[in-house]
CSV table of C-alpha atoms and ligand atoms in Angstrom, one decimal:
chain,number,residue,atom,x,y,z
Q,894,MET,CA,-48.6,77.6,-7.3
Q,895,ASN,CA,-52.7,77.3,-8.6
Q,896,GLU,CA,-52.8,76.2,-12.0
Q,897,ALA,CA,-55.8,78.8,-13.0
Q,898,THR,CA,-53.5,81.6,-11.4
Q,899,PRO,CA,-52.5,83.2,-14.6
Q,900,ARG,CA,-55.6,83.0,-16.8
Q,901,ARG,CA,-57.5,84.6,-13.5
Q,902,ARG,CA,-55.3,87.4,-13.6
Q,903,PHE,CA,-55.5,87.5,-17.3
Q,904,LEU,CA,-59.1,87.8,-17.0
Q,905,ALA,CA,-58.8,90.4,-14.1
Q,906,ARG,CA,-57.2,92.8,-16.1
Q,907,ALA,CA,-59.4,91.9,-19.2
Q,908,ALA,CA,-62.2,92.6,-17.3
Q,909,VAL,CA,-60.7,95.8,-16.4
Q,910,ILE,CA,-60.2,97.0,-20.0
Q,911,GLY,CA,-63.2,95.7,-20.7
Q,912,GLY,CA,-65.2,96.0,-23.8
Q,913,GLY,CA,-62.7,99.1,-24.8
Q,914,ALA,CA,-59.1,97.6,-25.7
Q,915,LEU,CA,-59.3,94.2,-25.7
Q,916,LEU,CA,-62.7,93.6,-28.0
Q,917,ALA,CA,-62.0,96.7,-30.0
Q,918,GLY,CA,-60.0,94.8,-32.5
Q,919,CYS,CA,-63.2,92.4,-32.6
Q,920,ASP,CA,-65.3,94.2,-35.0
Q,921,ARG,CA,-66.7,90.9,-36.3
Q,922,LEU,CA,-67.6,89.8,-33.1
Q,923,SER,CA,-70.2,92.3,-32.6
Q,924,HIS,CA,-72.1,90.9,-35.5
Q,925,VAL,CA,-72.4,87.5,-33.6
Q,926,PRO,CA,-76.2,87.9,-31.9
Q,927,TRP,CA,-74.9,86.0,-28.4
Q,928,PHE,CA,-72.1,88.7,-28.7
Q,929,ALA,CA,-73.9,91.6,-29.1
Q,930,SER,CA,-76.1,91.0,-26.7
Q,931,LEU,CA,-73.7,90.1,-24.2
Q,932,LEU,CA,-72.1,93.5,-25.0
Q,933,GLY,CA,-75.3,95.1,-24.1
Q,934,SER,CA,-74.8,94.1,-20.3
Q,935,ALA,CA,-71.7,94.9,-17.7
Q,936,GLU,CA,-73.1,92.1,-15.7
Q,937,SER,CA,-72.2,89.6,-18.2
Q,938,LEU,CA,-68.8,91.1,-19.5
Q,939,ASN,CA,-67.0,88.1,-17.5
Q,940,LEU,CA,-69.2,85.4,-19.6
Q,941,ALA,CA,-68.3,87.6,-22.7
Q,942,VAL,CA,-64.8,87.5,-22.3
Q,943,ARG,CA,-64.3,83.8,-21.3
Q,944,LYS,CA,-66.5,83.2,-24.5
Q,945,VAL,CA,-63.8,84.5,-26.6
Q,946,THR,CA,-60.4,83.7,-24.2
Q,947,ALA,CA,-62.1,79.9,-24.0
Q,948,SER,CA,-64.0,77.6,-25.7
Q,949,ARG,CA,-66.7,76.9,-23.1
Q,950,LEU,CA,-66.3,73.1,-24.3
Q,951,ALA,CA,-62.7,73.1,-22.5
Q,952,MET,CA,-62.9,70.7,-19.6
Q,953,ALA,CA,-61.9,71.5,-16.1
Q,954,GLN,CA,-58.5,69.8,-15.1
Q,955,GLU,CA,-58.9,66.3,-13.9
Q,956,PHE,CA,-56.5,64.9,-10.9
Q,957,SER,CA,-55.4,61.3,-9.7
Q,958,ALA,CA,-56.5,59.5,-6.5
Q,959,ALA,CA,-53.4,60.4,-5.2
Q,960,ASP,CA,-54.4,64.0,-5.2
Q,961,LEU,CA,-57.6,63.6,-3.3
Q,962,SER,CA,-58.2,65.9,-0.2
Q,963,PRO,CA,-57.9,64.0,3.0
Q,964,SER,CA,-61.6,65.0,3.9
Q,965,PHE,CA,-63.9,67.6,1.8
Q,966,ARG,CA,-64.9,70.4,3.9
Q,967,SER,CA,-68.9,71.2,4.0
Q,968,ASN,CA,-69.5,75.1,3.6
Q,969,GLY,CA,-72.3,77.2,3.8
Q,970,THR,CA,-75.7,74.7,5.0
Q,971,SER,CA,-74.5,71.2,6.4
Q,972,ASN,CA,-77.7,69.7,7.2
Q,973,PRO,CA,-81.2,71.9,6.1
Q,974,SER,CA,-83.8,72.0,9.1
Q,975,ASP,CA,-86.6,72.0,6.6
Q,976,PRO,CA,-89.2,69.4,8.1
Q,977,ARG,CA,-89.6,68.0,4.5
Q,978,TYR,CA,-85.8,67.3,4.0
Q,979,GLN,CA,-85.4,66.0,7.7
Q,980,THR,CA,-88.0,63.4,6.7
Q,981,LEU,CA,-86.4,62.7,3.5
Q,982,ALA,CA,-83.1,62.0,5.2
Q,983,ALA,CA,-84.6,60.1,8.0
Q,984,GLY,CA,-85.8,57.8,5.4
Q,985,ASN,CA,-82.2,57.8,3.6
Q,986,PHE,CA,-83.5,59.4,0.9
Q,987,ALA,CA,-86.0,56.5,-0.3
Q,988,ASP,CA,-89.0,59.1,-1.1
Q,989,TYR,CA,-86.7,61.2,-2.4
Q,990,ARG,CA,-88.0,62.7,-6.1
Q,991,LEU,CA,-86.2,65.1,-8.4
Q,992,GLU,CA,-88.8,66.9,-10.0
Q,993,VAL,CA,-87.9,68.4,-13.6
Q,994,GLY,CA,-90.2,70.9,-15.3
Q,995,GLY,CA,-90.5,74.1,-16.3
Q,996,GLN,CA,-89.8,74.8,-20.6
Q,997,VAL,CA,-89.5,71.0,-21.1
Q,998,HIS,CA,-91.5,68.6,-23.3
Q,999,ALA,CA,-91.6,65.8,-20.9
Q,1000,PRO,CA,-91.4,66.5,-17.1
Q,1001,LEU,CA,-89.9,64.0,-15.2
Q,1002,SER,CA,-89.9,63.1,-11.7
Q,1003,LEU,CA,-87.1,60.8,-10.6
Q,1004,SER,CA,-86.1,58.5,-7.8
Q,1005,LEU,CA,-82.2,58.0,-6.3
Q,1006,THR,CA,-82.8,54.7,-8.3
Q,1007,ASP,CA,-83.7,56.6,-11.5
Q,1008,LEU,CA,-80.8,58.5,-11.3
Q,1009,ARG,CA,-78.3,56.2,-10.7
Q,1010,ALA,CA,-79.6,54.4,-14.0
Q,1011,LEU,CA,-79.0,57.5,-16.1
Q,1012,PRO,CA,-75.4,57.5,-18.0
Q,1013,GLU,CA,-73.2,58.9,-15.1
Q,1014,ARG,CA,-69.7,60.3,-15.1
Q,1015,THR,CA,-66.8,60.0,-12.5
Q,1016,GLN,CA,-64.4,62.9,-12.0
Q,1017,ILE,CA,-61.8,63.8,-9.7
Q,1018,THR,CA,-61.9,67.9,-9.2
Q,1019,ARG,CA,-60.8,70.8,-7.5
Q,1020,HIS,CA,-63.4,72.7,-5.8
Q,1021,ASP,CA,-62.4,76.6,-5.3
Q,1022,CYS,CA,-64.6,78.4,-2.7
Q,1023,VAL,CA,-64.5,82.5,-2.9
Q,1024,GLU,CA,-63.9,82.4,0.7
Q,1025,GLY,CA,-60.1,80.7,0.3
Q,1026,TRP,CA,-60.1,77.6,0.6
Q,1027,SER,CA,-60.1,74.7,-2.4
Q,1028,ALA,CA,-60.6,70.7,-1.9
Q,1029,ILE,CA,-60.2,67.6,-4.5
Q,1030,GLY,CA,-62.8,65.4,-4.6
Q,1031,LYS,CA,-64.1,62.2,-6.5
Q,1032,TRP,CA,-67.8,63.0,-7.7
Q,1033,ARG,CA,-69.8,60.5,-9.4
Q,1034,GLY,CA,-73.2,61.4,-10.8
Q,1035,ALA,CA,-75.7,61.8,-13.7
Q,1036,ARG,CA,-74.6,63.7,-16.4
Q,1037,LEU,CA,-77.2,66.2,-16.7
Q,1038,ALA,CA,-76.7,66.3,-20.9
Q,1039,ALA,CA,-78.7,62.9,-20.1
Q,1040,LEU,CA,-81.2,64.2,-17.7
Q,1041,LEU,CA,-82.0,66.7,-20.6
Q,1042,ALA,CA,-82.0,64.2,-23.3
Q,1043,ARG,CA,-84.9,62.6,-21.2
Q,1044,VAL,CA,-87.0,65.8,-20.5
Q,1045,GLN,CA,-86.6,67.5,-24.0
Q,1046,PRO,CA,-86.2,71.1,-23.4
Q,1047,LEU,CA,-88.5,73.2,-25.4
Q,1048,PRO,CA,-86.1,76.0,-27.9
Q,1049,SER,CA,-87.4,78.7,-25.5
Q,1050,ALA,CA,-85.0,77.2,-22.6
Q,1051,LYS,CA,-82.4,79.3,-22.1
Q,1052,PHE,CA,-81.2,78.7,-18.5
Q,1053,VAL,CA,-81.4,75.4,-15.9
Q,1054,VAL,CA,-82.5,76.2,-12.3
Q,1055,PHE,CA,-81.7,74.0,-9.2
Q,1056,HIS,CA,-83.8,75.0,-6.6
Q,1057,CYS,CA,-82.5,73.6,-2.9
Q,1058,ALA,CA,-83.8,72.4,0.3
Q,1059,ASP,CA,-82.0,74.9,2.5
Q,1060,SER,CA,-82.2,78.4,3.5
Q,1061,LEU,CA,-78.7,80.2,4.5
Q,1062,ASP,CA,-80.8,82.3,7.1
Q,1063,GLU,CA,-83.7,81.3,8.7
Q,1064,GLY,CA,-87.0,82.4,6.9
Q,1065,GLY,CA,-85.2,83.6,4.4
Q,1066,PRO,CA,-85.3,82.9,0.8
Q,1067,PRO,CA,-84.1,79.2,-0.3
Q,1068,TYR,CA,-80.4,78.5,-1.8
Q,1069,TYR,CA,-80.9,78.6,-5.7
Q,1070,GLU,CA,-78.2,78.7,-8.7
Q,1071,SER,CA,-78.7,78.5,-12.5
Q,1072,ILE,CA,-76.5,77.9,-15.6
Q,1073,ASP,CA,-76.8,78.1,-19.3
Q,1074,MET,CA,-77.1,75.6,-22.0
Q,1075,ASP,CA,-73.3,75.6,-22.4
Q,1076,ASP,CA,-72.3,74.5,-19.2
Q,1077,ALA,CA,-75.7,72.2,-18.5
Q,1078,TYR,CA,-74.5,70.1,-21.6
Q,1079,HIS,CA,-70.8,69.9,-20.8
Q,1080,GLU,CA,-69.3,66.8,-20.3
Q,1081,GLN,CA,-68.2,67.6,-16.8
Q,1082,THR,CA,-71.6,68.9,-15.6
Q,1083,ILE,CA,-73.2,66.3,-13.0
Q,1084,LEU,CA,-75.6,65.7,-10.8
Q,1085,ALA,CA,-73.6,64.2,-8.1
Q,1086,TYR,CA,-74.5,60.9,-5.7
Q,1087,ASP,CA,-71.4,59.9,-4.9
Q,1088,LEU,CA,-68.4,61.5,-2.9
Q,1089,ASN,CA,-64.9,59.7,-2.5
Q,1090,ASP,CA,-66.9,56.3,-3.7
Q,1091,GLN,CA,-69.6,56.9,-1.0
Q,1092,PRO,CA,-73.2,58.1,-0.8
Q,1093,LEU,CA,-72.8,61.9,-0.6
Q,1094,PRO,CA,-73.4,63.0,2.8
Q,1095,ILE,CA,-75.8,65.3,4.3
Q,1096,ALA,CA,-72.6,67.9,4.9
Q,1097,ASN,CA,-71.7,67.9,1.0
Q,1098,GLY,CA,-75.1,68.2,-0.2
Q,1099,ALA,CA,-77.2,64.9,-0.1
Q,1100,PRO,CA,-79.0,63.2,-1.8
Q,1101,LEU,CA,-77.9,65.1,-5.0
Q,1102,ARG,CA,-75.8,68.3,-6.1
Q,1103,LEU,CA,-74.7,70.1,-8.9
Q,1104,ARG,CA,-71.3,69.6,-10.3
Q,1105,VAL,CA,-70.2,72.3,-12.8
Q,1106,GLU,CA,-66.5,71.9,-12.8
Q,1107,ARG,CA,-65.1,75.0,-14.3
Q,1108,GLN,CA,-67.0,77.8,-12.1
Q,1109,LEU,CA,-66.5,78.2,-8.4
Q,1110,GLY,CA,-68.3,76.6,-5.4
Q,1111,TYR,CA,-71.0,78.9,-4.5
Q,1112,LYS,CA,-72.4,77.4,-8.2
Q,1113,MET,CA,-72.5,73.7,-7.4
Q,1114,ALA,CA,-76.2,74.1,-5.7
Q,1115,LYS,CA,-76.5,71.2,-2.4
Q,1116,TYR,CA,-79.1,69.6,-1.4
Q,1117,VAL,CA,-81.5,69.9,-5.3
Q,1118,MET,CA,-85.1,69.3,-5.0
Q,1119,ARG,CA,-86.1,70.6,-8.5
Q,1120,ILE,CA,-85.3,71.3,-11.7
Q,1121,GLU,CA,-86.7,74.3,-13.8
Q,1122,LEU,CA,-85.7,75.2,-17.1
Q,1123,VAL,CA,-86.5,79.1,-17.6
Q,1124,ASP,CA,-86.1,81.4,-20.6
Q,1125,SER,CA,-85.3,84.3,-18.3
Q,1126,PHE,CA,-84.6,85.0,-14.7
Q,1127,ALA,CA,-88.0,87.0,-14.5
Q,1128,ALA,CA,-89.2,83.5,-14.6
Q,1129,ILE,CA,-88.0,82.6,-11.1
Q,1130,GLY,CA,-88.8,85.8,-9.3
Q,1131,GLU,CA,-86.5,88.5,-10.9
Q,1132,GLY,CA,-83.4,87.8,-9.1
Q,1133,ASN,CA,-79.8,87.8,-10.5
Q,1134,GLY,CA,-79.9,83.7,-10.9
Q,1135,GLY,CA,-78.5,82.8,-7.7
Q,1136,TYR,CA,-78.3,83.1,-3.9
Q,1137,TRP,CA,-75.1,84.7,-3.8
Q,1138,GLU,CA,-75.6,86.4,-7.1
Q,1139,ASP,CA,-78.7,88.3,-5.5
Q,1140,GLN,CA,-75.9,89.4,-2.6
Q,1141,GLY,CA,-74.3,90.6,-5.8
Q,1142,TYR,CA,-71.7,87.8,-6.7
Q,1143,GLN,CA,-71.1,87.4,-10.3
Q,1144,TRP,CA,-73.4,85.0,-12.4
Q,1145,TYR,CA,-70.9,83.8,-14.4
Q,1146,ALA,CA,-68.2,82.3,-11.9
Q,1147,GLY,CA,-65.5,81.0,-14.3
Q,1148,ILE,CA,-62.3,80.3,-13.1
H,1156,MTE,N1,-78.0,74.4,-1.0
H,1156,MTE,C1,-76.7,75.0,-0.7
H,1156,MTE,N2,-75.8,74.7,-2.1
H,1156,MTE,C2,-74.6,75.6,-1.9
H,1156,MTE,C3,-74.2,76.1,-0.8
H,1156,MTE,C4,-75.2,76.2,0.4
H,1156,MTE,O1,-74.9,76.6,1.4
H,1156,MTE,N3,-76.4,75.6,0.1
H,1156,MTE,N4,-73.2,76.6,-0.6
H,1156,MTE,C5,-72.1,76.7,-1.5
H,1156,MTE,C6,-70.9,76.9,-1.5
H,1156,MTE,S1,-70.3,79.1,-1.5
H,1156,MTE,C7,-70.1,76.5,-1.4
H,1156,MTE,S2,-68.0,76.3,-1.5
H,1156,MTE,C8,-70.2,74.9,-1.9
H,1156,MTE,C9,-69.5,74.0,-0.4
H,1156,MTE,O2,-69.6,72.5,-0.5
H,1156,MTE,P1,-69.5,71.6,0.3
H,1156,MTE,O3,-70.3,71.9,1.5
H,1156,MTE,O4,-69.6,70.3,-0.3
H,1156,MTE,O5,-68.1,72.1,0.5
H,1156,MTE,O6,-71.7,74.6,-1.9
H,1156,MTE,C10,-71.9,75.8,-2.5
H,1156,MTE,N5,-73.6,75.5,-2.6
H,1157,MO,MO1,-67.9,78.6,-1.2
């Protein structure tokens, strides 16, 4: 049995009865600014329900080495065709730089050596894809909180956007994703450079991919080239905050 199932079922039911029955008794909450603004948007109901039912600080379940999947499959892009990416890959990513900017005091450009020198975390977690498969892998990476401490977000920064090297359709929009500051500072949110004690394979997002463990697979941006802090999605082209979100998937894909 899947551990997350009862909670997921509860969330589904809560989403149906929605802002009505479930939240009617929570009058005090409507005076809390983030809650009032969330209620204004049906899009954010899943996040509103989540904030009521579970702390955003809660940890995703972690597993032991015995639970590791024999192999971690690849999904979506497995080798970006972008020529700049191909050149970086040919040089084993020695020339890779992660650009970090937007609403920050101190924009940064980091090599993989720089990234490996940041405070890190290792975690064995289960990845759940909406297409109906799961895999358990061991991820090691730089804590996003540590990177944010270096760039110092401005008070106006509300989302962290991850811009990727690939596009799912030839000539189409690049893959991108975004998370809020709660998830950005979460202990298990890392920029992973190792999978199962090996450098991250290209099929799984080399040289760097996001792990935001309490959300679904499509949030875990692979091939991250640039991180941008923004105060709204308008700053990134009026989209819904992610490649799949722009096709109608939920922005807050909490499990
Ligand atoms: N850049 C990029 N990130 C991506 C995708 C993608 O196609 N491109 N696919 C997403 C989806 S739907 C899933 S399930 C996971 C798959 O990660 P994996 O290839 O390591 O299994 O990456 C997510 N991140
Ligand atoms: Mo997925």
